[in-house]
Amino acid sequence: QVQLVESGGGLVQAGGSLRLSCAASGRTFSTYAMGWFRQATGKEREFVAAISRSGGNTDYADSVRGRFTISRDGAKNTVYLQMNSLKPDDTAVYYCATKTTNYSGRYYSKGVEYDQWGQGTQVTVSS
């Protein structure tokens, strides 16, 4: 079973940037599609970004498209979420998740499709 550890969260002013990291344990990172989700206080968890096993295909929520970039580094077993032009509405706990898949080019945008989750990292954007 893979363990996921997110880092990089914190407090930033509106318009600023953060880069989240999610390090996965084990040797099977290349078999996972990866995703980032977030949950704000009092709201349901929502999809943020996804990346295929190959890293060649990505998907974004409309609310973050053009501002956030998901990427992965197989050598480091890590997936990243670069967040630019942050807004107060981006304030949430951010979670990464893995989806074991045989399809190298497919990404997954629904939380129920994912197998394992990290513990989350808090992102707070002040106005």
PDB file of C-alpha atoms in Angstrom:
ATOM      1  CA  GLN A   1       0.000   0.000   0.000  1.00  0.00           C
ATOM      2  CA  VAL A   2       1.398   3.354  -1.003  1.00  0.00           C
ATOM      3  CA  GLN A   3       1.825   6.161   1.478  1.00  0.00           C
ATOM      4  CA  LEU A   4       1.337   9.716   0.317  1.00  0.00           C
ATOM      5  CA  VAL A   5       2.806  12.722   2.070  1.00  0.00           C
ATOM      6  CA  GLU A   6       1.788  16.202   0.975  1.00  0.00           C
ATOM      7  CA  SER A   7       3.818  19.298   1.723  1.00  0.00           C
ATOM      8  CA  GLY A   8       4.175  22.884   0.609  1.00  0.00           C
ATOM      9  CA  GLY A   9       1.008  24.359   1.992  1.00  0.00           C
ATOM     10  CA  GLY A  10       0.917  27.580   3.965  1.00  0.00           C
ATOM     11  CA  LEU A  11      -0.355  31.123   4.182  1.00  0.00           C
ATOM     12  CA  VAL A  12       0.004  33.371   1.142  1.00  0.00           C
ATOM     13  CA  GLN A  13      -1.465  36.673   0.038  1.00  0.00           C
ATOM     14  CA  ALA A  14      -3.859  36.849  -2.866  1.00  0.00           C
ATOM     15  CA  GLY A  15      -1.953  36.885  -6.119  1.00  0.00           C
ATOM     16  CA  GLY A  16       0.876  34.841  -4.692  1.00  0.00           C
ATOM     17  CA  SER A  17       2.110  31.351  -5.515  1.00  0.00           C
ATOM     18  CA  LEU A  18       2.688  28.051  -3.790  1.00  0.00           C
ATOM     19  CA  ARG A  19       3.928  24.696  -4.971  1.00  0.00           C
ATOM     20  CA  LEU A  20       2.492  21.609  -3.349  1.00  0.00           C
ATOM     21  CA  SER A  21       4.344  18.308  -3.402  1.00  0.00           C
ATOM     22  CA  CYS A  22       3.070  14.810  -2.845  1.00  0.00           C
ATOM     23  CA  ALA A  23       5.684  12.141  -2.285  1.00  0.00           C
ATOM     24  CA  ALA A  24       4.651   8.521  -2.751  1.00  0.00           C
ATOM     25  CA  SER A  25       6.369   5.616  -1.081  1.00  0.00           C
ATOM     26  CA  GLY A  26       7.082   2.334  -2.790  1.00  0.00           C
ATOM     27  CA  ARG A  27       8.232   1.290  -6.230  1.00  0.00           C
ATOM     28  CA  THR A  28       4.982   1.409  -8.143  1.00  0.00           C
ATOM     29  CA  PHE A  29       4.647   5.153  -8.713  1.00  0.00           C
ATOM     30  CA  SER A  30       4.676   4.624 -12.468  1.00  0.00           C
ATOM     31  CA  THR A  31       1.490   2.559 -12.239  1.00  0.00           C
ATOM     32  CA  TYR A  32      -0.500   5.406 -10.717  1.00  0.00           C
ATOM     33  CA  ALA A  33      -2.487   8.174 -12.236  1.00  0.00           C
ATOM     34  CA  MET A  34      -2.471  11.024  -9.754  1.00  0.00           C
ATOM     35  CA  GLY A  35      -4.880  13.708  -8.704  1.00  0.00           C
ATOM     36  CA  TRP A  36      -5.217  16.733  -6.486  1.00  0.00           C
ATOM     37  CA  PHE A  37      -8.446  17.561  -4.679  1.00  0.00           C
ATOM     38  CA  ARG A  38      -9.362  20.157  -2.111  1.00  0.00           C
ATOM     39  CA  GLN A  39     -11.922  20.677   0.595  1.00  0.00           C
ATOM     40  CA  ALA A  40     -12.794  24.028   2.056  1.00  0.00           C
ATOM     41  CA  THR A  41     -14.403  24.320   5.466  1.00  0.00           C
ATOM     42  CA  GLY A  42     -18.078  23.501   5.246  1.00  0.00           C
ATOM     43  CA  LYS A  43     -17.872  22.403   1.626  1.00  0.00           C
ATOM     44  CA  GLU A  44     -17.585  19.125  -0.186  1.00  0.00           C
ATOM     45  CA  ARG A  45     -14.331  17.858  -1.560  1.00  0.00           C
ATOM     46  CA  GLU A  46     -13.764  19.006  -5.129  1.00  0.00           C
ATOM     47  CA  PHE A  47     -11.512  18.047  -7.979  1.00  0.00           C
ATOM     48  CA  VAL A  48      -8.572  20.337  -8.736  1.00  0.00           C
ATOM     49  CA  ALA A  49      -6.230  18.616 -11.195  1.00  0.00           C
ATOM     50  CA  ALA A  50      -5.278  15.202 -12.535  1.00  0.00           C
ATOM     51  CA  ILE A  51      -2.370  13.708 -14.443  1.00  0.00           C
ATOM     52  CA  SER A  52      -2.007  10.438 -16.272  1.00  0.00           C
ATOM     53  CA  ARG A  53       0.560   7.751 -15.520  1.00  0.00           C
ATOM     54  CA  SER A  54       2.661   8.909 -18.414  1.00  0.00           C
ATOM     55  CA  GLY A  55       2.427  12.545 -17.381  1.00  0.00           C
ATOM     56  CA  GLY A  56       1.398  13.418 -20.898  1.00  0.00           C
ATOM     57  CA  ASN A  57      -2.254  14.132 -20.207  1.00  0.00           C
ATOM     58  CA  THR A  58      -3.708  16.468 -17.632  1.00  0.00           C
ATOM     59  CA  ASP A  59      -7.064  17.857 -16.589  1.00  0.00           C
ATOM     60  CA  TYR A  60      -8.080  20.817 -14.480  1.00  0.00           C
ATOM     61  CA  ALA A  61     -11.143  22.171 -12.788  1.00  0.00           C
ATOM     62  CA  ASP A  62     -12.437  25.240 -14.565  1.00  0.00           C
ATOM     63  CA  SER A  63     -11.832  27.297 -11.438  1.00  0.00           C
ATOM     64  CA  VAL A  64      -8.069  26.686 -11.563  1.00  0.00           C
ATOM     65  CA  ARG A  65      -7.384  26.218 -15.243  1.00  0.00           C
ATOM     66  CA  GLY A  66      -4.701  28.615 -16.416  1.00  0.00           C
ATOM     67  CA  ARG A  67      -3.497  29.259 -12.866  1.00  0.00           C
ATOM     68  CA  PHE A  68      -2.525  25.801 -11.598  1.00  0.00           C
ATOM     69  CA  THR A  69      -0.194  23.252 -13.174  1.00  0.00           C
ATOM     70  CA  ILE A  70       0.084  19.596 -12.234  1.00  0.00           C
ATOM     71  CA  SER A  71       3.243  17.658 -12.992  1.00  0.00           C
ATOM     72  CA  ARG A  72       5.039  14.510 -11.910  1.00  0.00           C
ATOM     73  CA  ASP A  73       8.603  13.356 -11.471  1.00  0.00           C
ATOM     74  CA  GLY A  74       9.030   9.597 -11.691  1.00  0.00           C
ATOM     75  CA  ALA A  75      12.586   9.683 -10.419  1.00  0.00           C
ATOM     76  CA  LYS A  76      11.370  11.294  -7.221  1.00  0.00           C
ATOM     77  CA  ASN A  77       8.012   9.502  -6.959  1.00  0.00           C
ATOM     78  CA  THR A  78       6.456  12.911  -6.548  1.00  0.00           C
ATOM     79  CA  VAL A  79       3.556  14.819  -8.035  1.00  0.00           C
ATOM     80  CA  TYR A  80       3.431  18.595  -7.869  1.00  0.00           C
ATOM     81  CA  LEU A  81       0.778  21.261  -8.004  1.00  0.00           C
ATOM     82  CA  GLN A  82       2.102  24.681  -8.939  1.00  0.00           C
ATOM     83  CA  MET A  83      -0.458  27.267  -7.904  1.00  0.00           C
ATOM     84  CA  ASN A  84      -0.174  30.806  -9.227  1.00  0.00           C
ATOM     85  CA  SER A  85      -2.412  33.868  -8.964  1.00  0.00           C
ATOM     86  CA  LEU A  86      -3.958  32.457  -5.824  1.00  0.00           C
ATOM     87  CA  LYS A  87      -7.320  33.732  -4.680  1.00  0.00           C
ATOM     88  CA  PRO A  88      -9.024  33.614  -1.273  1.00  0.00           C
ATOM     89  CA  ASP A  89     -11.452  31.083  -2.774  1.00  0.00           C
ATOM     90  CA  ASP A  90      -8.509  28.690  -3.177  1.00  0.00           C
ATOM     91  CA  THR A  91      -8.283  28.377   0.613  1.00  0.00           C
ATOM     92  CA  ALA A  92      -8.749  24.706   1.492  1.00  0.00           C
ATOM     93  CA  VAL A  93      -7.050  21.530   2.586  1.00  0.00           C
ATOM     94  CA  TYR A  94      -5.422  20.016  -0.486  1.00  0.00           C
ATOM     95  CA  TYR A  95      -5.166  16.273  -0.896  1.00  0.00           C
ATOM     96  CA  CYS A  96      -3.304  14.144  -3.382  1.00  0.00           C
ATOM     97  CA  ALA A  97      -4.549  10.736  -4.424  1.00  0.00           C
ATOM     98  CA  THR A  98      -3.482   7.742  -6.473  1.00  0.00           C
ATOM     99  CA  LYS A  99      -5.340   5.619  -8.960  1.00  0.00           C
ATOM    100  CA  THR A 100      -3.814   2.329 -10.048  1.00  0.00           C
ATOM    101  CA  THR A 101      -4.447   1.973 -13.746  1.00  0.00           C
ATOM    102  CA  ASN A 102      -3.293   0.041 -16.770  1.00  0.00           C
ATOM    103  CA  TYR A 103      -3.926   3.014 -19.027  1.00  0.00           C
ATOM    104  CA  SER A 104      -0.842   5.198 -19.260  1.00  0.00           C
ATOM    105  CA  GLY A 105      -2.592   8.085 -20.941  1.00  0.00           C
ATOM    106  CA  ARG A 106      -5.743   8.327 -18.907  1.00  0.00           C
ATOM    107  CA  TYR A 107      -6.467  10.772 -16.113  1.00  0.00           C
ATOM    108  CA  TYR A 108      -9.253  10.595 -13.555  1.00  0.00           C
ATOM    109  CA  SER A 109     -11.291  13.542 -12.378  1.00  0.00           C
ATOM    110  CA  LYS A 110     -13.650  11.981  -9.843  1.00  0.00           C
ATOM    111  CA  GLY A 111     -12.695  11.356  -6.254  1.00  0.00           C
ATOM    112  CA  VAL A 112     -14.484   8.018  -6.133  1.00  0.00           C
ATOM    113  CA  GLU A 113     -12.120   6.707  -8.797  1.00  0.00           C
ATOM    114  CA  TYR A 114      -9.073   7.061  -6.562  1.00  0.00           C
ATOM    115  CA  ASP A 115      -7.668   4.333  -4.361  1.00  0.00           C
ATOM    116  CA  GLN A 116      -5.528   6.047  -1.767  1.00  0.00           C
ATOM    117  CA  TRP A 117      -5.263   9.508  -0.274  1.00  0.00           C
ATOM    118  CA  GLY A 118      -2.750  11.618   1.544  1.00  0.00           C
ATOM    119  CA  GLN A 119      -3.369  13.385   4.833  1.00  0.00           C
ATOM    120  CA  GLY A 120      -3.735  16.810   3.256  1.00  0.00           C
ATOM    121  CA  THR A 121      -1.964  20.136   3.480  1.00  0.00           C
ATOM    122  CA  GLN A 122      -3.598  23.435   4.376  1.00  0.00           C
ATOM    123  CA  VAL A 123      -3.502  26.316   1.922  1.00  0.00           C
ATOM    124  CA  THR A 124      -4.745  29.676   3.149  1.00  0.00           C
ATOM    125  CA  VAL A 125      -4.956  32.674   0.842  1.00  0.00           C
ATOM    126  CA  SER A 126      -5.488  36.031   2.499  1.00  0.00           C
ATOM    127  CA  SER A 127      -7.155  38.946   0.755  1.00  0.00           C
TER     128      SER A 127
END
